[in-house]
JSON list of C-alpha atoms in Angstrom, two decimals:
[
{"chain": "C", "resi": 1, "resn": "MET", "atom": "CA", "xyz": [1.84, -13.70, -6.90]},
{"chain": "C", "resi": 2, "resn": "VAL", "atom": "CA", "xyz": [5.07, -15.13, -5.61]},
{"chain": "C", "resi": 3, "resn": "THR", "atom": "CA", "xyz": [5.20, -16.53, -2.17]},
{"chain": "C", "resi": 4, "resn": "VAL", "atom": "CA", "xyz": [7.91, -18.22, -0.02]},
{"chain": "C", "resi": 5, "resn": "GLY", "atom": "CA", "xyz": [6.18, -21.31, 1.29]},
{"chain": "C", "resi": 6, "resn": "LYS", "atom": "CA", "xyz": [2.50, -22.23, 1.28]},
{"chain": "C", "resi": 7, "resn": "PRO", "atom": "CA", "xyz": [0.18, -21.85, 4.16]},
{"chain": "C", "resi": 8, "resn": "LYS", "atom": "CA", "xyz": [0.96, -24.84, 6.43]},
{"chain": "C", "resi": 9, "resn": "LEU", "atom": "CA", "xyz": [-1.72, -24.60, 9.24]},
{"chain": "C", "resi": 10, "resn": "ALA", "atom": "CA", "xyz": [-5.07, -26.13, 8.37]},
{"chain": "C", "resi": 11, "resn": "TYR", "atom": "CA", "xyz": [-7.07, -22.99, 8.95]},
{"chain": "C", "resi": 12, "resn": "ALA", "atom": "CA", "xyz": [-4.71, -21.02, 6.70]},
{"chain": "C", "resi": 13, "resn": "ALA", "atom": "CA", "xyz": [-4.58, -23.54, 3.96]},
{"chain": "C", "resi": 14, "resn": "SER", "atom": "CA", "xyz": [-8.30, -23.66, 3.95]},
{"chain": "C", "resi": 15, "resn": "GLY", "atom": "CA", "xyz": [-8.57, -19.82, 3.92]},
{"chain": "C", "resi": 16, "resn": "TRP", "atom": "CA", "xyz": [-6.04, -19.58, 1.14]},
{"chain": "C", "resi": 17, "resn": "ASP", "atom": "CA", "xyz": [-8.01, -22.06, -1.05]},
{"chain": "C", "resi": 18, "resn": "GLU", "atom": "CA", "xyz": [-11.29, -20.41, -0.32]},
{"chain": "C", "resi": 19, "resn": "TYR", "atom": "CA", "xyz": [-10.17, -16.77, -1.20]},
{"chain": "C", "resi": 20, "resn": "LEU", "atom": "CA", "xyz": [-7.90, -17.92, -4.12]},
{"chain": "C", "resi": 21, "resn": "GLY", "atom": "CA", "xyz": [-11.06, -19.57, -5.60]},
{"chain": "C", "resi": 22, "resn": "ARG", "atom": "CA", "xyz": [-13.15, -16.51, -5.10]},
{"chain": "C", "resi": 23, "resn": "LEU", "atom": "CA", "xyz": [-10.45, -14.18, -6.55]},
{"chain": "C", "resi": 24, "resn": "GLN", "atom": "CA", "xyz": [-10.32, -16.44, -9.64]},
{"chain": "C", "resi": 25, "resn": "HIS", "atom": "CA", "xyz": [-13.80, -15.54, -10.51]},
{"chain": "C", "resi": 26, "resn": "TYR", "atom": "CA", "xyz": [-12.59, -11.96, -11.16]},
{"chain": "C", "resi": 27, "resn": "HIS", "atom": "CA", "xyz": [-9.02, -12.36, -12.39]},
{"chain": "C", "resi": 28, "resn": "GLN", "atom": "CA", "xyz": [-6.72, -14.78, -13.93]},
{"chain": "C", "resi": 29, "resn": "VAL", "atom": "CA", "xyz": [-4.42, -15.52, -10.92]},
{"chain": "C", "resi": 30, "resn": "ARG", "atom": "CA", "xyz": [-0.97, -17.24, -11.13]},
{"chain": "C", "resi": 31, "resn": "VAL", "atom": "CA", "xyz": [0.65, -18.25, -7.92]},
{"chain": "C", "resi": 32, "resn": "THR", "atom": "CA", "xyz": [4.24, -19.48, -7.56]},
{"chain": "C", "resi": 33, "resn": "HIS", "atom": "CA", "xyz": [5.09, -20.85, -4.17]},
{"chain": "C", "resi": 34, "resn": "LEU", "atom": "CA", "xyz": [8.87, -21.00, -3.68]},
{"chain": "C", "resi": 35, "resn": "ALA", "atom": "CA", "xyz": [10.30, -23.61, -1.34]},
{"chain": "C", "resi": 36, "resn": "ASP", "atom": "CA", "xyz": [11.93, -22.15, 1.84]},
{"chain": "C", "resi": 37, "resn": "LYS", "atom": "CA", "xyz": [15.37, -23.19, 0.44]},
{"chain": "C", "resi": 38, "resn": "ASN", "atom": "CA", "xyz": [14.77, -20.88, -2.53]},
{"chain": "C", "resi": 39, "resn": "ASN", "atom": "CA", "xyz": [14.01, -17.88, -0.23]},
{"chain": "C", "resi": 40, "resn": "ASN", "atom": "CA", "xyz": [16.41, -15.52, -1.83]},
{"chain": "C", "resi": 41, "resn": "ALA", "atom": "CA", "xyz": [16.29, -12.37, -3.89]},
{"chain": "C", "resi": 42, "resn": "ASP", "atom": "CA", "xyz": [17.44, -14.00, -7.24]},
{"chain": "C", "resi": 43, "resn": "SER", "atom": "CA", "xyz": [14.67, -16.67, -7.09]},
{"chain": "C", "resi": 44, "resn": "LEU", "atom": "CA", "xyz": [11.91, -14.24, -5.99]},
{"chain": "C", "resi": 45, "resn": "LEU", "atom": "CA", "xyz": [12.76, -11.72, -8.68]},
{"chain": "C", "resi": 46, "resn": "ALA", "atom": "CA", "xyz": [13.23, -14.25, -11.35]},
{"chain": "C", "resi": 47, "resn": "ALA", "atom": "CA", "xyz": [9.66, -15.75, -10.48]},
{"chain": "C", "resi": 48, "resn": "ALA", "atom": "CA", "xyz": [8.28, -12.26, -10.78]},
{"chain": "C", "resi": 49, "resn": "GLY", "atom": "CA", "xyz": [9.71, -11.67, -14.19]},
{"chain": "C", "resi": 50, "resn": "ASN", "atom": "CA", "xyz": [8.93, -8.35, -15.81]},
{"chain": "C", "resi": 51, "resn": "ALA", "atom": "CA", "xyz": [5.67, -7.74, -13.81]},
{"chain": "C", "resi": 52, "resn": "TYR", "atom": "CA", "xyz": [4.92, -4.72, -11.89]},
{"chain": "C", "resi": 53, "resn": "LYS", "atom": "CA", "xyz": [6.25, -5.91, -8.49]},
{"chain": "C", "resi": 54, "resn": "ILE", "atom": "CA", "xyz": [4.57, -5.09, -5.25]},
{"chain": "C", "resi": 55, "resn": "ALA", "atom": "CA", "xyz": [6.57, -6.08, -2.18]},
{"chain": "C", "resi": 56, "resn": "LEU", "atom": "CA", "xyz": [4.66, -6.79, 0.97]},
{"chain": "C", "resi": 57, "resn": "VAL", "atom": "CA", "xyz": [6.47, -5.10, 3.75]},
{"chain": "C", "resi": 58, "resn": "ILE", "atom": "CA", "xyz": [5.23, -4.08, 7.24]},
{"chain": "C", "resi": 59, "resn": "ASP", "atom": "CA", "xyz": [5.95, -0.27, 6.60]},
{"chain": "C", "resi": 60, "resn": "GLY", "atom": "CA", "xyz": [4.53, -0.19, 3.10]},
{"chain": "C", "resi": 61, "resn": "LYS", "atom": "CA", "xyz": [1.65, 1.88, 1.96]},
{"chain": "C", "resi": 62, "resn": "GLN", "atom": "CA", "xyz": [-1.63, 0.83, 3.46]},
{"chain": "C", "resi": 63, "resn": "PHE", "atom": "CA", "xyz": [-4.99, 1.04, 1.74]},
{"chain": "C", "resi": 64, "resn": "THR", "atom": "CA", "xyz": [-8.68, 0.93, 2.41]},
{"chain": "C", "resi": 65, "resn": "SER", "atom": "CA", "xyz": [-10.47, -1.66, 0.36]},
{"chain": "C", "resi": 66, "resn": "LYS", "atom": "CA", "xyz": [-11.68, 1.07, -1.95]},
{"chain": "C", "resi": 67, "resn": "GLU", "atom": "CA", "xyz": [-8.19, 2.52, -2.34]},
{"chain": "C", "resi": 68, "resn": "LEU", "atom": "CA", "xyz": [-6.65, -0.81, -3.07]},
{"chain": "C", "resi": 69, "resn": "ALA", "atom": "CA", "xyz": [-9.35, -1.42, -5.71]},
{"chain": "C", "resi": 70, "resn": "GLU", "atom": "CA", "xyz": [-8.55, 1.96, -7.33]},
{"chain": "C", "resi": 71, "resn": "PHE", "atom": "CA", "xyz": [-4.74, 1.27, -7.14]},
{"chain": "C", "resi": 72, "resn": "LEU", "atom": "CA", "xyz": [-5.19, -2.08, -8.77]},
{"chain": "C", "resi": 73, "resn": "ASP", "atom": "CA", "xyz": [-7.47, -0.81, -11.41]},
{"chain": "C", "resi": 74, "resn": "LYS", "atom": "CA", "xyz": [-4.95, 1.83, -12.38]},
{"chain": "C", "resi": 75, "resn": "ARG", "atom": "CA", "xyz": [-2.29, -0.94, -12.62]},
{"chain": "C", "resi": 76, "resn": "ALA", "atom": "CA", "xyz": [-4.57, -2.95, -14.86]},
{"chain": "C", "resi": 77, "resn": "LEU", "atom": "CA", "xyz": [-4.87, 0.05, -17.30]},
{"chain": "C", "resi": 78, "resn": "ASN", "atom": "CA", "xyz": [-1.15, -0.12, -17.95]},
{"chain": "C", "resi": 79, "resn": "GLY", "atom": "CA", "xyz": [-1.46, -3.60, -19.27]},
{"chain": "C", "resi": 80, "resn": "ARG", "atom": "CA", "xyz": [1.39, -4.86, -17.23]},
{"chain": "C", "resi": 81, "resn": "GLU", "atom": "CA", "xyz": [1.00, -7.94, -15.11]},
{"chain": "C", "resi": 82, "resn": "VAL", "atom": "CA", "xyz": [0.97, -7.30, -11.32]},
{"chain": "C", "resi": 83, "resn": "CYS", "atom": "CA", "xyz": [2.99, -9.50, -9.03]},
{"chain": "C", "resi": 84, "resn": "LEU", "atom": "CA", "xyz": [2.73, -9.40, -5.36]},
{"chain": "C", "resi": 85, "resn": "LEU", "atom": "CA", "xyz": [5.86, -10.67, -3.52]},
{"chain": "C", "resi": 86, "resn": "ILE", "atom": "CA", "xyz": [5.39, -12.37, -0.18]},
{"chain": "C", "resi": 87, "resn": "GLY", "atom": "CA", "xyz": [8.50, -13.26, 1.76]},
{"chain": "C", "resi": 88, "resn": "GLY", "atom": "CA", "xyz": [8.87, -15.98, 4.25]},
{"chain": "C", "resi": 89, "resn": "PRO", "atom": "CA", "xyz": [8.41, -15.61, 7.98]},
{"chain": "C", "resi": 90, "resn": "ASP", "atom": "CA", "xyz": [11.28, -13.15, 8.22]},
{"chain": "C", "resi": 91, "resn": "GLY", "atom": "CA", "xyz": [9.88, -11.01, 5.28]},
{"chain": "C", "resi": 92, "resn": "LEU", "atom": "CA", "xyz": [11.61, -10.04, 2.04]},
{"chain": "C", "resi": 93, "resn": "GLN", "atom": "CA", "xyz": [15.40, -9.47, 1.48]},
{"chain": "C", "resi": 94, "resn": "PRO", "atom": "CA", "xyz": [16.33, -5.79, 1.10]},
{"chain": "C", "resi": 95, "resn": "GLU", "atom": "CA", "xyz": [17.36, -6.54, -2.63]},
{"chain": "C", "resi": 96, "resn": "VAL", "atom": "CA", "xyz": [13.80, -7.61, -3.36]},
{"chain": "C", "resi": 97, "resn": "ILE", "atom": "CA", "xyz": [12.33, -4.61, -1.70]},
{"chain": "C", "resi": 98, "resn": "ASP", "atom": "CA", "xyz": [14.66, -2.22, -3.57]},
{"chain": "C", "resi": 99, "resn": "ALA", "atom": "CA", "xyz": [13.78, -3.84, -6.95]},
{"chain": "C", "resi": 100, "resn": "ALA", "atom": "CA", "xyz": [9.96, -3.64, -6.29]},
{"chain": "C", "resi": 101, "resn": "ASP", "atom": "CA", "xyz": [8.03, -0.97, -8.09]},
{"chain": "C", "resi": 102, "resn": "PHE", "atom": "CA", "xyz": [5.85, -0.41, -4.97]},
{"chain": "C", "resi": 103, "resn": "GLN", "atom": "CA", "xyz": [5.81, -1.32, -1.36]},
{"chain": "C", "resi": 104, "resn": "MET", "atom": "CA", "xyz": [2.47, -2.26, 0.23]},
{"chain": "C", "resi": 105, "resn": "GLY", "atom": "CA", "xyz": [1.61, -3.11, 3.92]},
{"chain": "C", "resi": 106, "resn": "LEU", "atom": "CA", "xyz": [-1.33, -5.06, 5.28]},
{"chain": "C", "resi": 107, "resn": "SER", "atom": "CA", "xyz": [-1.20, -3.48, 8.72]},
{"chain": "C", "resi": 108, "resn": "ARG", "atom": "CA", "xyz": [1.25, -2.04, 11.15]},
{"chain": "C", "resi": 109, "resn": "MET", "atom": "CA", "xyz": [0.51, -5.12, 13.21]},
{"chain": "C", "resi": 110, "resn": "THR", "atom": "CA", "xyz": [2.67, -8.27, 12.76]},
{"chain": "C", "resi": 111, "resn": "PHE", "atom": "CA", "xyz": [0.77, -11.41, 11.69]},
{"chain": "C", "resi": 112, "resn": "PRO", "atom": "CA", "xyz": [1.92, -14.98, 11.40]},
{"chain": "C", "resi": 113, "resn": "HIS", "atom": "CA", "xyz": [3.07, -15.80, 7.88]},
{"chain": "C", "resi": 114, "resn": "ASP", "atom": "CA", "xyz": [0.24, -18.14, 7.15]},
{"chain": "C", "resi": 115, "resn": "LEU", "atom": "CA", "xyz": [-2.41, -15.63, 8.38]},
{"chain": "C", "resi": 116, "resn": "ALA", "atom": "CA", "xyz": [-0.90, -12.81, 6.36]},
{"chain": "C", "resi": 117, "resn": "MET", "atom": "CA", "xyz": [-1.10, -14.81, 3.24]},
{"chain": "C", "resi": 118, "resn": "VAL", "atom": "CA", "xyz": [-4.86, -15.42, 3.83]},
{"chain": "C", "resi": 119, "resn": "ILE", "atom": "CA", "xyz": [-5.36, -11.68, 4.76]},
{"chain": "C", "resi": 120, "resn": "LEU", "atom": "CA", "xyz": [-3.80, -10.60, 1.46]},
{"chain": "C", "resi": 121, "resn": "LEU", "atom": "CA", "xyz": [-6.00, -12.85, -0.69]},
{"chain": "C", "resi": 122, "resn": "GLU", "atom": "CA", "xyz": [-9.15, -11.70, 1.23]},
{"chain": "C", "resi": 123, "resn": "ALA", "atom": "CA", "xyz": [-8.03, -8.06, 0.67]},
{"chain": "C", "resi": 124, "resn": "LEU", "atom": "CA", "xyz": [-7.61, -8.69, -3.03]},
{"chain": "C", "resi": 125, "resn": "TYR", "atom": "CA", "xyz": [-10.93, -10.35, -3.25]},
{"chain": "C", "resi": 126, "resn": "ARG", "atom": "CA", "xyz": [-12.67, -7.65, -1.42]},
{"chain": "C", "resi": 127, "resn": "ALA", "atom": "CA", "xyz": [-11.02, -5.02, -3.69]},
{"chain": "C", "resi": 128, "resn": "SER", "atom": "CA", "xyz": [-12.21, -7.08, -6.75]},
{"chain": "C", "resi": 129, "resn": "THR", "atom": "CA", "xyz": [-15.73, -6.94, -5.41]},
{"chain": "C", "resi": 130, "resn": "VAL", "atom": "CA", "xyz": [-15.48, -3.14, -5.01]},
{"chain": "C", "resi": 131, "resn": "SER", "atom": "CA", "xyz": [-14.25, -2.70, -8.60]},
{"chain": "C", "resi": 132, "resn": "ALA", "atom": "CA", "xyz": [-17.00, -4.98, -9.89]},
{"chain": "C", "resi": 133, "resn": "GLY", "atom": "CA", "xyz": [-19.66, -2.87, -7.89]},
{"chain": "C", "resi": 134, "resn": "GLN", "atom": "CA", "xyz": [-20.72, -5.79, -5.70]},
{"chain": "C", "resi": 135, "resn": "PRO", "atom": "CA", "xyz": [-21.84, -5.40, -2.07]},
{"chain": "C", "resi": 136, "resn": "TYR", "atom": "CA", "xyz": [-19.20, -7.68, -0.32]},
{"chain": "C", "resi": 137, "resn": "HIS", "atom": "CA", "xyz": [-17.11, -4.80, 0.79]},
{"chain": "C", "resi": 138, "resn": "LYS", "atom": "CA", "xyz": [-19.82, -3.28, 2.91]}
]
């Protein structure tokens, strides 16, 4: 996962830490937080490397928790690392979106940057529990 910035607000930093810890029980998770000054296409794409790139964009494909679990399970079968790209408060640059393998949206609503980062981790954790056959998703 590559993000521009870290959650700054106390509630978001706490939520980020909570769900990242939970997610790490299911997956090896690598997070790269780029400084705001490095919020450019070259830095984001370099940090993602050769991974399957999923750009978070407001108009991207939206999933239910079960659909997200199935989508990520299929990606895992390909043996290629998955990297979610989270832009800064103004989103991702068009060059990053164009270079992505897939575009995903959390909601058609707009969320503050800090909250969107927590929502993404919770959604990934929930999808992981669905894949593991655990009851959290209910």
